[in-house]
């Protein structure tokens, strides 16, 4: 599974509607409304690297009100959930 973090600039008067449209897309697991230089952050998860082109420039960027995207592809994923599971291996409950 390939994970991409997509920073999105939008028309500020339509942020909720744009966020809902992005969240409804297949391969988009979450959309966050944030402060700072970008308006939204979307988490995109796909099976193949080439699928990113279908989702990000092919669908997200074409949603009316999306002005720009900046995509970061994750090399690895680290989470507290993963660490807890790793340390629990072999322990009896």
JSON list of C-alpha atoms in Angstrom, two decimals:
[
{"chain": "A", "resi": 1, "resn": "UNK", "atom": "CA", "xyz": [0.00, 0.00, 0.00]},
{"chain": "A", "resi": 2, "resn": "UNK", "atom": "CA", "xyz": [1.33, 3.41, -0.99]},
{"chain": "A", "resi": 3, "resn": "UNK", "atom": "CA", "xyz": [0.37, 6.41, 1.13]},
{"chain": "A", "resi": 4, "resn": "UNK", "atom": "CA", "xyz": [0.47, 9.98, -0.13]},
{"chain": "A", "resi": 5, "resn": "UNK", "atom": "CA", "xyz": [-0.12, 13.10, 1.93]},
{"chain": "A", "resi": 6, "resn": "UNK", "atom": "CA", "xyz": [-1.70, 15.74, -0.32]},
{"chain": "A", "resi": 7, "resn": "UNK", "atom": "CA", "xyz": [-1.59, 19.39, 0.77]},
{"chain": "A", "resi": 8, "resn": "UNK", "atom": "CA", "xyz": [-4.40, 21.26, -0.96]},
{"chain": "A", "resi": 9, "resn": "UNK", "atom": "CA", "xyz": [-5.11, 24.95, -1.55]},
{"chain": "A", "resi": 10, "resn": "UNK", "atom": "CA", "xyz": [-8.74, 25.75, -2.25]},
{"chain": "A", "resi": 11, "resn": "UNK", "atom": "CA", "xyz": [-11.21, 28.57, -2.71]},
{"chain": "A", "resi": 12, "resn": "UNK", "atom": "CA", "xyz": [-11.62, 29.59, 0.93]},
{"chain": "A", "resi": 13, "resn": "UNK", "atom": "CA", "xyz": [-15.35, 30.18, 0.62]},
{"chain": "A", "resi": 14, "resn": "UNK", "atom": "CA", "xyz": [-15.94, 26.51, -0.34]},
{"chain": "A", "resi": 15, "resn": "UNK", "atom": "CA", "xyz": [-13.61, 24.56, 1.95]},
{"chain": "A", "resi": 16, "resn": "UNK", "atom": "CA", "xyz": [-16.29, 22.31, 3.55]},
{"chain": "A", "resi": 17, "resn": "UNK", "atom": "CA", "xyz": [-17.87, 21.39, 0.20]},
{"chain": "A", "resi": 18, "resn": "UNK", "atom": "CA", "xyz": [-14.50, 20.71, -1.42]},
{"chain": "A", "resi": 19, "resn": "UNK", "atom": "CA", "xyz": [-13.39, 18.62, 1.57]},
{"chain": "A", "resi": 20, "resn": "UNK", "atom": "CA", "xyz": [-16.56, 16.51, 1.32]},
{"chain": "A", "resi": 21, "resn": "UNK", "atom": "CA", "xyz": [-16.04, 15.98, -2.42]},
{"chain": "A", "resi": 22, "resn": "UNK", "atom": "CA", "xyz": [-12.45, 14.86, -1.86]},
{"chain": "A", "resi": 23, "resn": "UNK", "atom": "CA", "xyz": [-13.40, 12.59, 1.06]},
{"chain": "A", "resi": 24, "resn": "UNK", "atom": "CA", "xyz": [-15.97, 10.85, -1.15]},
{"chain": "A", "resi": 25, "resn": "UNK", "atom": "CA", "xyz": [-13.31, 9.70, -3.61]},
{"chain": "A", "resi": 26, "resn": "UNK", "atom": "CA", "xyz": [-12.12, 6.10, -3.57]},
{"chain": "A", "resi": 27, "resn": "UNK", "atom": "CA", "xyz": [-8.55, 5.86, -2.23]},
{"chain": "A", "resi": 28, "resn": "UNK", "atom": "CA", "xyz": [-8.97, 8.94, -0.01]},
{"chain": "A", "resi": 29, "resn": "UNK", "atom": "CA", "xyz": [-9.05, 7.76, 3.60]},
{"chain": "A", "resi": 30, "resn": "UNK", "atom": "CA", "xyz": [-9.20, 11.12, 5.43]},
{"chain": "A", "resi": 31, "resn": "UNK", "atom": "CA", "xyz": [-9.41, 14.82, 4.72]},
{"chain": "A", "resi": 32, "resn": "UNK", "atom": "CA", "xyz": [-8.38, 17.38, 7.33]},
{"chain": "A", "resi": 33, "resn": "UNK", "atom": "CA", "xyz": [-9.23, 21.08, 7.35]},
{"chain": "A", "resi": 34, "resn": "UNK", "atom": "CA", "xyz": [-6.08, 22.79, 8.67]},
{"chain": "A", "resi": 35, "resn": "UNK", "atom": "CA", "xyz": [-4.47, 26.12, 9.43]},
{"chain": "A", "resi": 36, "resn": "UNK", "atom": "CA", "xyz": [-1.37, 27.40, 7.67]},
{"chain": "A", "resi": 37, "resn": "UNK", "atom": "CA", "xyz": [-0.38, 27.71, 4.03]},
{"chain": "A", "resi": 38, "resn": "UNK", "atom": "CA", "xyz": [-2.81, 25.01, 2.88]},
{"chain": "A", "resi": 39, "resn": "UNK", "atom": "CA", "xyz": [-6.54, 24.63, 3.46]},
{"chain": "A", "resi": 40, "resn": "UNK", "atom": "CA", "xyz": [-6.89, 20.83, 3.40]},
{"chain": "A", "resi": 41, "resn": "UNK", "atom": "CA", "xyz": [-4.73, 17.75, 3.83]},
{"chain": "A", "resi": 42, "resn": "UNK", "atom": "CA", "xyz": [-5.87, 14.50, 2.24]},
{"chain": "A", "resi": 43, "resn": "UNK", "atom": "CA", "xyz": [-4.51, 11.02, 2.97]},
{"chain": "A", "resi": 44, "resn": "UNK", "atom": "CA", "xyz": [-4.49, 8.95, -0.21]},
{"chain": "A", "resi": 45, "resn": "UNK", "atom": "CA", "xyz": [-3.82, 5.20, -0.11]},
{"chain": "A", "resi": 46, "resn": "UNK", "atom": "CA", "xyz": [-3.39, 3.20, -3.32]},
{"chain": "A", "resi": 47, "resn": "UNK", "atom": "CA", "xyz": [-2.06, -0.22, -4.27]},
{"chain": "A", "resi": 48, "resn": "UNK", "atom": "CA", "xyz": [0.28, 0.92, -7.05]},
{"chain": "A", "resi": 49, "resn": "UNK", "atom": "CA", "xyz": [2.41, 4.01, -7.54]},
{"chain": "A", "resi": 50, "resn": "UNK", "atom": "CA", "xyz": [0.80, 4.71, -10.92]},
{"chain": "A", "resi": 51, "resn": "UNK", "atom": "CA", "xyz": [-2.61, 4.90, -9.22]},
{"chain": "A", "resi": 52, "resn": "UNK", "atom": "CA", "xyz": [-1.55, 8.16, -7.58]},
{"chain": "A", "resi": 53, "resn": "UNK", "atom": "CA", "xyz": [-1.81, 9.88, -10.97]},
{"chain": "A", "resi": 54, "resn": "UNK", "atom": "CA", "xyz": [-5.40, 8.71, -11.33]},
{"chain": "A", "resi": 55, "resn": "UNK", "atom": "CA", "xyz": [-6.39, 9.98, -7.90]},
{"chain": "A", "resi": 56, "resn": "UNK", "atom": "CA", "xyz": [-4.45, 13.23, -7.40]},
{"chain": "A", "resi": 57, "resn": "UNK", "atom": "CA", "xyz": [-4.16, 15.05, -10.74]},
{"chain": "A", "resi": 58, "resn": "UNK", "atom": "CA", "xyz": [-6.87, 12.90, -12.29]},
{"chain": "A", "resi": 59, "resn": "UNK", "atom": "CA", "xyz": [-9.63, 13.47, -9.71]},
{"chain": "A", "resi": 60, "resn": "UNK", "atom": "CA", "xyz": [-8.65, 15.68, -6.74]},
{"chain": "A", "resi": 61, "resn": "UNK", "atom": "CA", "xyz": [-7.20, 18.48, -8.87]},
{"chain": "A", "resi": 62, "resn": "UNK", "atom": "CA", "xyz": [-10.29, 18.49, -11.10]},
{"chain": "A", "resi": 63, "resn": "UNK", "atom": "CA", "xyz": [-12.73, 19.18, -8.27]},
{"chain": "A", "resi": 64, "resn": "UNK", "atom": "CA", "xyz": [-14.08, 22.73, -8.71]},
{"chain": "A", "resi": 65, "resn": "UNK", "atom": "CA", "xyz": [-12.42, 25.03, -6.18]},
{"chain": "A", "resi": 66, "resn": "UNK", "atom": "CA", "xyz": [-9.18, 23.07, -5.85]},
{"chain": "A", "resi": 67, "resn": "UNK", "atom": "CA", "xyz": [-6.48, 25.58, -6.77]},
{"chain": "A", "resi": 68, "resn": "UNK", "atom": "CA", "xyz": [-3.24, 23.65, -6.15]},
{"chain": "A", "resi": 69, "resn": "UNK", "atom": "CA", "xyz": [-1.90, 20.43, -4.66]},
{"chain": "A", "resi": 70, "resn": "UNK", "atom": "CA", "xyz": [1.46, 19.49, -3.17]},
{"chain": "A", "resi": 71, "resn": "UNK", "atom": "CA", "xyz": [1.97, 15.73, -2.82]},
{"chain": "A", "resi": 72, "resn": "UNK", "atom": "CA", "xyz": [4.32, 13.91, -0.44]},
{"chain": "A", "resi": 73, "resn": "UNK", "atom": "CA", "xyz": [4.72, 10.13, -0.80]},
{"chain": "A", "resi": 74, "resn": "UNK", "atom": "CA", "xyz": [5.47, 8.23, 2.41]},
{"chain": "A", "resi": 75, "resn": "UNK", "atom": "CA", "xyz": [8.45, 5.87, 2.51]},
{"chain": "A", "resi": 76, "resn": "UNK", "atom": "CA", "xyz": [7.29, 4.17, 5.72]},
{"chain": "A", "resi": 77, "resn": "UNK", "atom": "CA", "xyz": [4.45, 4.51, 8.18]},
{"chain": "A", "resi": 78, "resn": "UNK", "atom": "CA", "xyz": [5.02, 4.66, 11.92]},
{"chain": "A", "resi": 79, "resn": "UNK", "atom": "CA", "xyz": [2.14, 4.75, 14.36]},
{"chain": "A", "resi": 80, "resn": "UNK", "atom": "CA", "xyz": [1.54, 4.14, 18.05]},
{"chain": "A", "resi": 81, "resn": "UNK", "atom": "CA", "xyz": [-0.90, 1.37, 17.10]},
{"chain": "A", "resi": 82, "resn": "UNK", "atom": "CA", "xyz": [1.85, -0.46, 15.17]},
{"chain": "A", "resi": 83, "resn": "UNK", "atom": "CA", "xyz": [4.33, -0.05, 18.03]},
{"chain": "A", "resi": 84, "resn": "UNK", "atom": "CA", "xyz": [1.85, -1.34, 20.61]},
{"chain": "A", "resi": 85, "resn": "UNK", "atom": "CA", "xyz": [1.14, -4.41, 18.48]},
{"chain": "A", "resi": 86, "resn": "UNK", "atom": "CA", "xyz": [4.85, -5.14, 17.99]},
{"chain": "A", "resi": 87, "resn": "UNK", "atom": "CA", "xyz": [5.60, -4.99, 21.71]},
{"chain": "A", "resi": 88, "resn": "UNK", "atom": "CA", "xyz": [2.58, -7.17, 22.52]},
{"chain": "A", "resi": 89, "resn": "UNK", "atom": "CA", "xyz": [3.82, -10.10, 20.41]},
{"chain": "A", "resi": 90, "resn": "UNK", "atom": "CA", "xyz": [4.24, -13.15, 22.62]},
{"chain": "A", "resi": 91, "resn": "UNK", "atom": "CA", "xyz": [2.64, -11.61, 25.68]},
{"chain": "A", "resi": 92, "resn": "UNK", "atom": "CA", "xyz": [-0.33, -13.31, 27.28]},
{"chain": "A", "resi": 93, "resn": "UNK", "atom": "CA", "xyz": [-3.32, -11.14, 28.02]}
]
